[in-house]
mmCIF file of C-alpha atoms in Angstrom:
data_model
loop_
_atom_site.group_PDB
_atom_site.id
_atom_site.type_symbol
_atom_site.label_atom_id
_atom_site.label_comp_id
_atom_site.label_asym_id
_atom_site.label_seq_id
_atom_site.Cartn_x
_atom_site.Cartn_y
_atom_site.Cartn_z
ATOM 1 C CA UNK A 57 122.215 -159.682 334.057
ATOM 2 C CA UNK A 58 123.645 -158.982 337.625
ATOM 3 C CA UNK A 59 122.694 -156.031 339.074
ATOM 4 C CA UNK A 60 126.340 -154.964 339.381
ATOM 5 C CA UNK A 61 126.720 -155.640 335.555
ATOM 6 C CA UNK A 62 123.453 -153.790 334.709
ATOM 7 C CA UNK A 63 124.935 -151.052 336.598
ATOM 8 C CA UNK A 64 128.373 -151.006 335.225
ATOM 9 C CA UNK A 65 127.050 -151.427 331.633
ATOM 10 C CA UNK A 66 124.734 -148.386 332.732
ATOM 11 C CA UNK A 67 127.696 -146.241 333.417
ATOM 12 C CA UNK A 68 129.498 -147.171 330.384
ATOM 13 C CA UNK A 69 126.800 -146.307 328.420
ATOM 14 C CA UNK A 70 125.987 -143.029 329.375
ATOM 15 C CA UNK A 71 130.070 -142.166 329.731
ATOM 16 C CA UNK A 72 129.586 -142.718 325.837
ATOM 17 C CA UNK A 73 126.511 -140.367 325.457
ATOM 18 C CA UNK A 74 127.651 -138.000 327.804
ATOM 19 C CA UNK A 75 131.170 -138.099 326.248
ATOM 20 C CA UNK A 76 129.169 -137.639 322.418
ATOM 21 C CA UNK A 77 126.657 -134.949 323.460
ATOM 22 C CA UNK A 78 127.354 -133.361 327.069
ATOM 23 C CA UNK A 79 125.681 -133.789 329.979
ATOM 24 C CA UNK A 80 122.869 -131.541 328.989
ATOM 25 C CA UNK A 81 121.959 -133.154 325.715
ATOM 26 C CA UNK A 82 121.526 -136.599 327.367
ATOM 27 C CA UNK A 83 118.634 -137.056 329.468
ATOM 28 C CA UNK A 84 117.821 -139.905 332.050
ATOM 29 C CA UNK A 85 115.641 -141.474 329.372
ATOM 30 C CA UNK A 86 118.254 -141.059 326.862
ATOM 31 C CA UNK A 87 120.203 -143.820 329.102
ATOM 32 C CA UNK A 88 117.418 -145.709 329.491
ATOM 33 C CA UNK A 89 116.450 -145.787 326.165
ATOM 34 C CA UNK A 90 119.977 -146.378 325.256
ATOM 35 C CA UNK A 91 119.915 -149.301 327.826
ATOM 36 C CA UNK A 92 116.831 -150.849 326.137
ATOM 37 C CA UNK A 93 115.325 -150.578 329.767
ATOM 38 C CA UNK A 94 112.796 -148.098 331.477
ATOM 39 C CA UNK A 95 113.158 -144.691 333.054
ATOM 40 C CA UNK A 96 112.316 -146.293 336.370
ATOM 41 C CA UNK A 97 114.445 -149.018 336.238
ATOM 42 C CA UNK A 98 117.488 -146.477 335.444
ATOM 43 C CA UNK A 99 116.500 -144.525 338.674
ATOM 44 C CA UNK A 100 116.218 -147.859 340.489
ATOM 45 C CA UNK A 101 119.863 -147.813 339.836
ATOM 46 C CA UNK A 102 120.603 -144.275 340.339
ATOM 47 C CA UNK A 103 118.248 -141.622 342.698
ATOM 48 C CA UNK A 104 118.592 -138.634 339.982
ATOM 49 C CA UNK A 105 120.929 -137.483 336.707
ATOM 50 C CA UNK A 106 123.221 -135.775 338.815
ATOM 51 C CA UNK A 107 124.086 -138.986 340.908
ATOM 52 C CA UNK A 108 124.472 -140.655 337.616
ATOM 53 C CA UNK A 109 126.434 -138.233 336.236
ATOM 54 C CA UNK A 110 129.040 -137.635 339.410
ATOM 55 C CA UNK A 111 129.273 -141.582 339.265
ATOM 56 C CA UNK A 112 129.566 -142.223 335.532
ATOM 57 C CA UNK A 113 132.735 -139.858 335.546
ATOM 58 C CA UNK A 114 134.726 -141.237 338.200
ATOM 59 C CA UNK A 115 134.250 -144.587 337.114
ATOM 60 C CA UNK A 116 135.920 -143.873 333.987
ATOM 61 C CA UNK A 117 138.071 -141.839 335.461
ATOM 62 C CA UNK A 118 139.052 -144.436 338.256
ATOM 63 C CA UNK A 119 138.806 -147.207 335.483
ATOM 64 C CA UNK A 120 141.347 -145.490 332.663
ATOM 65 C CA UNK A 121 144.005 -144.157 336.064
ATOM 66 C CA UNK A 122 144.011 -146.945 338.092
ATOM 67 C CA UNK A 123 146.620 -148.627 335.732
ATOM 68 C CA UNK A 124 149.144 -145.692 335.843
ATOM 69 C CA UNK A 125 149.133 -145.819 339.000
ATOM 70 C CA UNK A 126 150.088 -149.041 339.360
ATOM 71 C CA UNK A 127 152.669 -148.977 336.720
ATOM 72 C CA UNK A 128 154.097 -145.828 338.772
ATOM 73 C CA UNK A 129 154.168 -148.111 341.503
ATOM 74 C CA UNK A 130 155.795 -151.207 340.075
ATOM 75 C CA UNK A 131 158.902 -149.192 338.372
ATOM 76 C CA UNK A 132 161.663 -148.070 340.376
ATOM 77 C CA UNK A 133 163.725 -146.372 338.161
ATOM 78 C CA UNK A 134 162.654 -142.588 338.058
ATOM 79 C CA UNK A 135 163.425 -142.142 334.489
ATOM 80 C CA UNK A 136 161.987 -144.894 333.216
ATOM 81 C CA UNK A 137 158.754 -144.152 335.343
ATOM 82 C CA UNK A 138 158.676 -140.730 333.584
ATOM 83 C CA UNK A 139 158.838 -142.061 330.336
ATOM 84 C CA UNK A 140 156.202 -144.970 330.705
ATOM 85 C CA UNK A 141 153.925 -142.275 332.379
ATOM 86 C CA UNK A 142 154.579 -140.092 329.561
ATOM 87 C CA UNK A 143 153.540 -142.730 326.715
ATOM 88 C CA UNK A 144 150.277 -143.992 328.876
ATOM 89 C CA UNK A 145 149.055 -141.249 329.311
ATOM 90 C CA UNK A 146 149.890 -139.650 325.557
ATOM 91 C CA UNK A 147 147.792 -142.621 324.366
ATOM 92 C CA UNK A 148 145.144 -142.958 326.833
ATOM 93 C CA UNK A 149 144.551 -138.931 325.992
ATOM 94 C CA UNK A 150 144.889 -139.715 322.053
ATOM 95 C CA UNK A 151 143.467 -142.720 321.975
ATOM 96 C CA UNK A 152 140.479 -143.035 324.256
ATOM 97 C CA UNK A 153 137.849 -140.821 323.024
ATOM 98 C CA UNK A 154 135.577 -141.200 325.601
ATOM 99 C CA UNK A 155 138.425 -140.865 328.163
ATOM 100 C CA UNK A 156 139.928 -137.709 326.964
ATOM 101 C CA UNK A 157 136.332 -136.218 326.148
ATOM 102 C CA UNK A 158 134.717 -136.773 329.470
ATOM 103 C CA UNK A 159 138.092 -135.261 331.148
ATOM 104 C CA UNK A 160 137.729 -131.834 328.690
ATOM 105 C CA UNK A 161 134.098 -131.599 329.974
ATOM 106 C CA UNK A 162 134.825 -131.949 333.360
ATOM 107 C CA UNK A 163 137.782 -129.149 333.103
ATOM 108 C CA UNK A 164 135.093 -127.046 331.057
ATOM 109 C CA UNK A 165 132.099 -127.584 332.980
ATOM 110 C CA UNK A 166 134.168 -126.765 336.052
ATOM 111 C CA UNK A 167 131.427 -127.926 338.564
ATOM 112 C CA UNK A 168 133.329 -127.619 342.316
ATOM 113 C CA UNK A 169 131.616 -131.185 343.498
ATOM 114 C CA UNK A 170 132.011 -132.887 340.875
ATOM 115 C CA UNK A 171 136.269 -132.095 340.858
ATOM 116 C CA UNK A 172 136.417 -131.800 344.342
ATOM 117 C CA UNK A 173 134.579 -135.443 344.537
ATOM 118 C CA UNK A 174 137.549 -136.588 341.478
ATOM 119 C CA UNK A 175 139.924 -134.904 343.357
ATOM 120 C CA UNK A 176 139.817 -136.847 346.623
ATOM 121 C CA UNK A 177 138.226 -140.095 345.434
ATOM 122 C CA UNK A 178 139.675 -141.030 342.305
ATOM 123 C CA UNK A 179 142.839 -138.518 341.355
ATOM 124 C CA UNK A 180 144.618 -138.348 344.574
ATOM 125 C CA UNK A 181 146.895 -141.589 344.039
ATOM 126 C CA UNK A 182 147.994 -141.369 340.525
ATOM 127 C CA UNK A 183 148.518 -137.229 341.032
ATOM 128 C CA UNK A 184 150.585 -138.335 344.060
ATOM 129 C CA UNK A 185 152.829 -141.386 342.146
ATOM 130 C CA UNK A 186 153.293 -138.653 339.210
ATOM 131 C CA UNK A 187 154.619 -135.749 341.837
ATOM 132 C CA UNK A 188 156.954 -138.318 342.948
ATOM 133 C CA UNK A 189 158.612 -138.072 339.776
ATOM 134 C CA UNK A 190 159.754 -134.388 340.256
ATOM 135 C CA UNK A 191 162.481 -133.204 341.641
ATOM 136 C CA UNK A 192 162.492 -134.504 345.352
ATOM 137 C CA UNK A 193 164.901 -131.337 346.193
ATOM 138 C CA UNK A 194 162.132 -129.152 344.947
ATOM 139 C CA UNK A 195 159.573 -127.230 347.797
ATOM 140 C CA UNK A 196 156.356 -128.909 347.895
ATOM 141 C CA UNK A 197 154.747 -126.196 346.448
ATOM 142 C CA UNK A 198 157.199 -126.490 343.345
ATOM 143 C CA UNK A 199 156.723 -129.771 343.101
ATOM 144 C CA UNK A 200 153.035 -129.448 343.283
ATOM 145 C CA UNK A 201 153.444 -126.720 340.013
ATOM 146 C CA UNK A 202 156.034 -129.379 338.163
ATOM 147 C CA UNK A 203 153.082 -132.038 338.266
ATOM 148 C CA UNK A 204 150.624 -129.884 336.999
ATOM 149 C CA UNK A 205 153.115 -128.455 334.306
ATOM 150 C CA UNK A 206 153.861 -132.075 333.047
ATOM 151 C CA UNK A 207 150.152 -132.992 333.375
ATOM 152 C CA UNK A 208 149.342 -129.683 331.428
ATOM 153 C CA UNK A 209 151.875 -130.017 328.737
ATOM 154 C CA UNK A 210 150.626 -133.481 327.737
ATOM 155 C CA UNK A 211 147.166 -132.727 327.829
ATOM 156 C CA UNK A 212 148.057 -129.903 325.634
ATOM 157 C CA UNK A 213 149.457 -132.037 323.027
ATOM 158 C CA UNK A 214 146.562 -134.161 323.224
ATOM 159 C CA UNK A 215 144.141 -131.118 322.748
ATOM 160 C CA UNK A 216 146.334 -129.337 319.636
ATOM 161 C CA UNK A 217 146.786 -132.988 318.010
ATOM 162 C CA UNK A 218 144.087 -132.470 315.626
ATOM 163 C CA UNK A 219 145.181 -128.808 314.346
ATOM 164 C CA UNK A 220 149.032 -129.747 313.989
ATOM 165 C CA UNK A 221 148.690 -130.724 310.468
ATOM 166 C CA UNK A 222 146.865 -127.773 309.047
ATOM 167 C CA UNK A 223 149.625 -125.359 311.023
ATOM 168 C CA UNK A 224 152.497 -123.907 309.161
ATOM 169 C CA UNK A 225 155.157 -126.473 309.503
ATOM 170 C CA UNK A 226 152.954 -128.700 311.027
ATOM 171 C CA UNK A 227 152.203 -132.260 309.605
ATOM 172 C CA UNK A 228 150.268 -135.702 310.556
ATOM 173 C CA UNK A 229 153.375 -137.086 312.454
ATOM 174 C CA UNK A 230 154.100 -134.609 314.835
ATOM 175 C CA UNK A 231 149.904 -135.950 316.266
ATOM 176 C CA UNK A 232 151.317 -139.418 316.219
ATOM 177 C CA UNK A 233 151.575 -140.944 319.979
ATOM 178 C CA UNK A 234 155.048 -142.120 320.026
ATOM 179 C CA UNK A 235 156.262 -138.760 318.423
ATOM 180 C CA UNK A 236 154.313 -137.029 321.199
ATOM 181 C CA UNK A 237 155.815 -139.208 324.068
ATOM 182 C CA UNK A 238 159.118 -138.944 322.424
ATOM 183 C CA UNK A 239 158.911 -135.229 322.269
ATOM 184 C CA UNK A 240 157.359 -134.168 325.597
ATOM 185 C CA UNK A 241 160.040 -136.759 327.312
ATOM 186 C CA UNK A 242 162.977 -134.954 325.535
ATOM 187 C CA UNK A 243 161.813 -131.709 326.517
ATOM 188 C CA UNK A 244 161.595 -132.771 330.192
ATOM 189 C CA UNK A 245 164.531 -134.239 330.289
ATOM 190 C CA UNK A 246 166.182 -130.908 328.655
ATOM 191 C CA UNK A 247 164.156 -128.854 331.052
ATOM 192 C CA UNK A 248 165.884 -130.937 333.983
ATOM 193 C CA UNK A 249 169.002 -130.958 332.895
ATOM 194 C CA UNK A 250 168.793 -126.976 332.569
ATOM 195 C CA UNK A 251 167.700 -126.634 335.999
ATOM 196 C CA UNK A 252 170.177 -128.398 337.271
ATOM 197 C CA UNK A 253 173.118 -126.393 335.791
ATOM 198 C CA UNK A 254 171.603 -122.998 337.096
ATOM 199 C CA UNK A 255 171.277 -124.408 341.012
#
């Protein structure tokens, strides 16, 4: 295998262990063993479990964003951009496992270099393309806020999916992606459209 392929296939791998067990749980001879290789031929690949930690979760990271951003990029429609962001990233969050568990860790864990190094390296773009789709009349600062609402709002969805159908009222369709997108677009749109008539 070429080294770049041993090395990809090395981060995929422990993105899956990491994304089962937590970083803690999974040692650097986890991954190796995982790998079918040895300890020191992992940390020929990577100097220590931190380094292969930090790089394991922006490549998925940078792997599962990288198309929203370019679908951001080739719409020009504003609406339509909100809606296809919307549904990607409903299903990435509902459908990826490893995805949407690695990104619930990282908020968790919380460690600074680790989102400071996502922040700058890997999240910058798409956060950017999605900010663009709030209201360009808004302060920078409100804009800023807007993002992160419609950011938290989906990931919200995402997190509560599982519970919906044991609430009261709740049932298996309201966790279904296109109900989901549907819903979170509506309310946006209604949020919007409320804002505008009190300015």
């Amino acid at each position: 295998m070429h080294p770049a392929d041993t090395r990809t296939a090395i981060l995929e791998t422990s993105a899956r262990l990491y994304a089962d067990l937590g970083y803690s749980a999974v040692s650097m001879r986890d991954v190796a063993s995982a790998m079918g290789m040895t300890p020191a031929n992992l940390y020929h690949h990577f100097k220590n479990k931190d380094d292969l930690v930090r790089e394991t979760v922006a490549h998925v990271f940078a792997e599962k964003t990288e198309p929203i951003a370019e679908m951001l990029e080739a719409e020009s429609r504003d609406a339509d951009r909100l809606d296809l962001f919307i549904d990607h990233f409903v299903r990435l969050l509902t459908g990826d496992r490893v995805f949407f568990r690695l990104l619930v860790r990282e908020l968790v864990d919380g460690d600074e270099g680790r989102l400071d190094d996502l922040a700058h390296t890997v999240l910058e773009r798409p956060f950017r393309l999605v900010s663009g789709l709030a209201d360009i009349r808004q302060p920078e600062e409100e804009r800023f806020l807007a993002t992160v609402s419609m950011i938290g709002v989906i990931l919200g969805h995402a997190l509560l999916a599982p519970l919906l159908p044991h609430l009261p009222g709740g049932h298996a369709g309201f966790a279904d992606p296109t109900s989901i997108a549907n819903h979170i677009s509506a309310a946006l749109r209604h949020a919007a459209a409320s804002d505008l008539e009190t300015k």
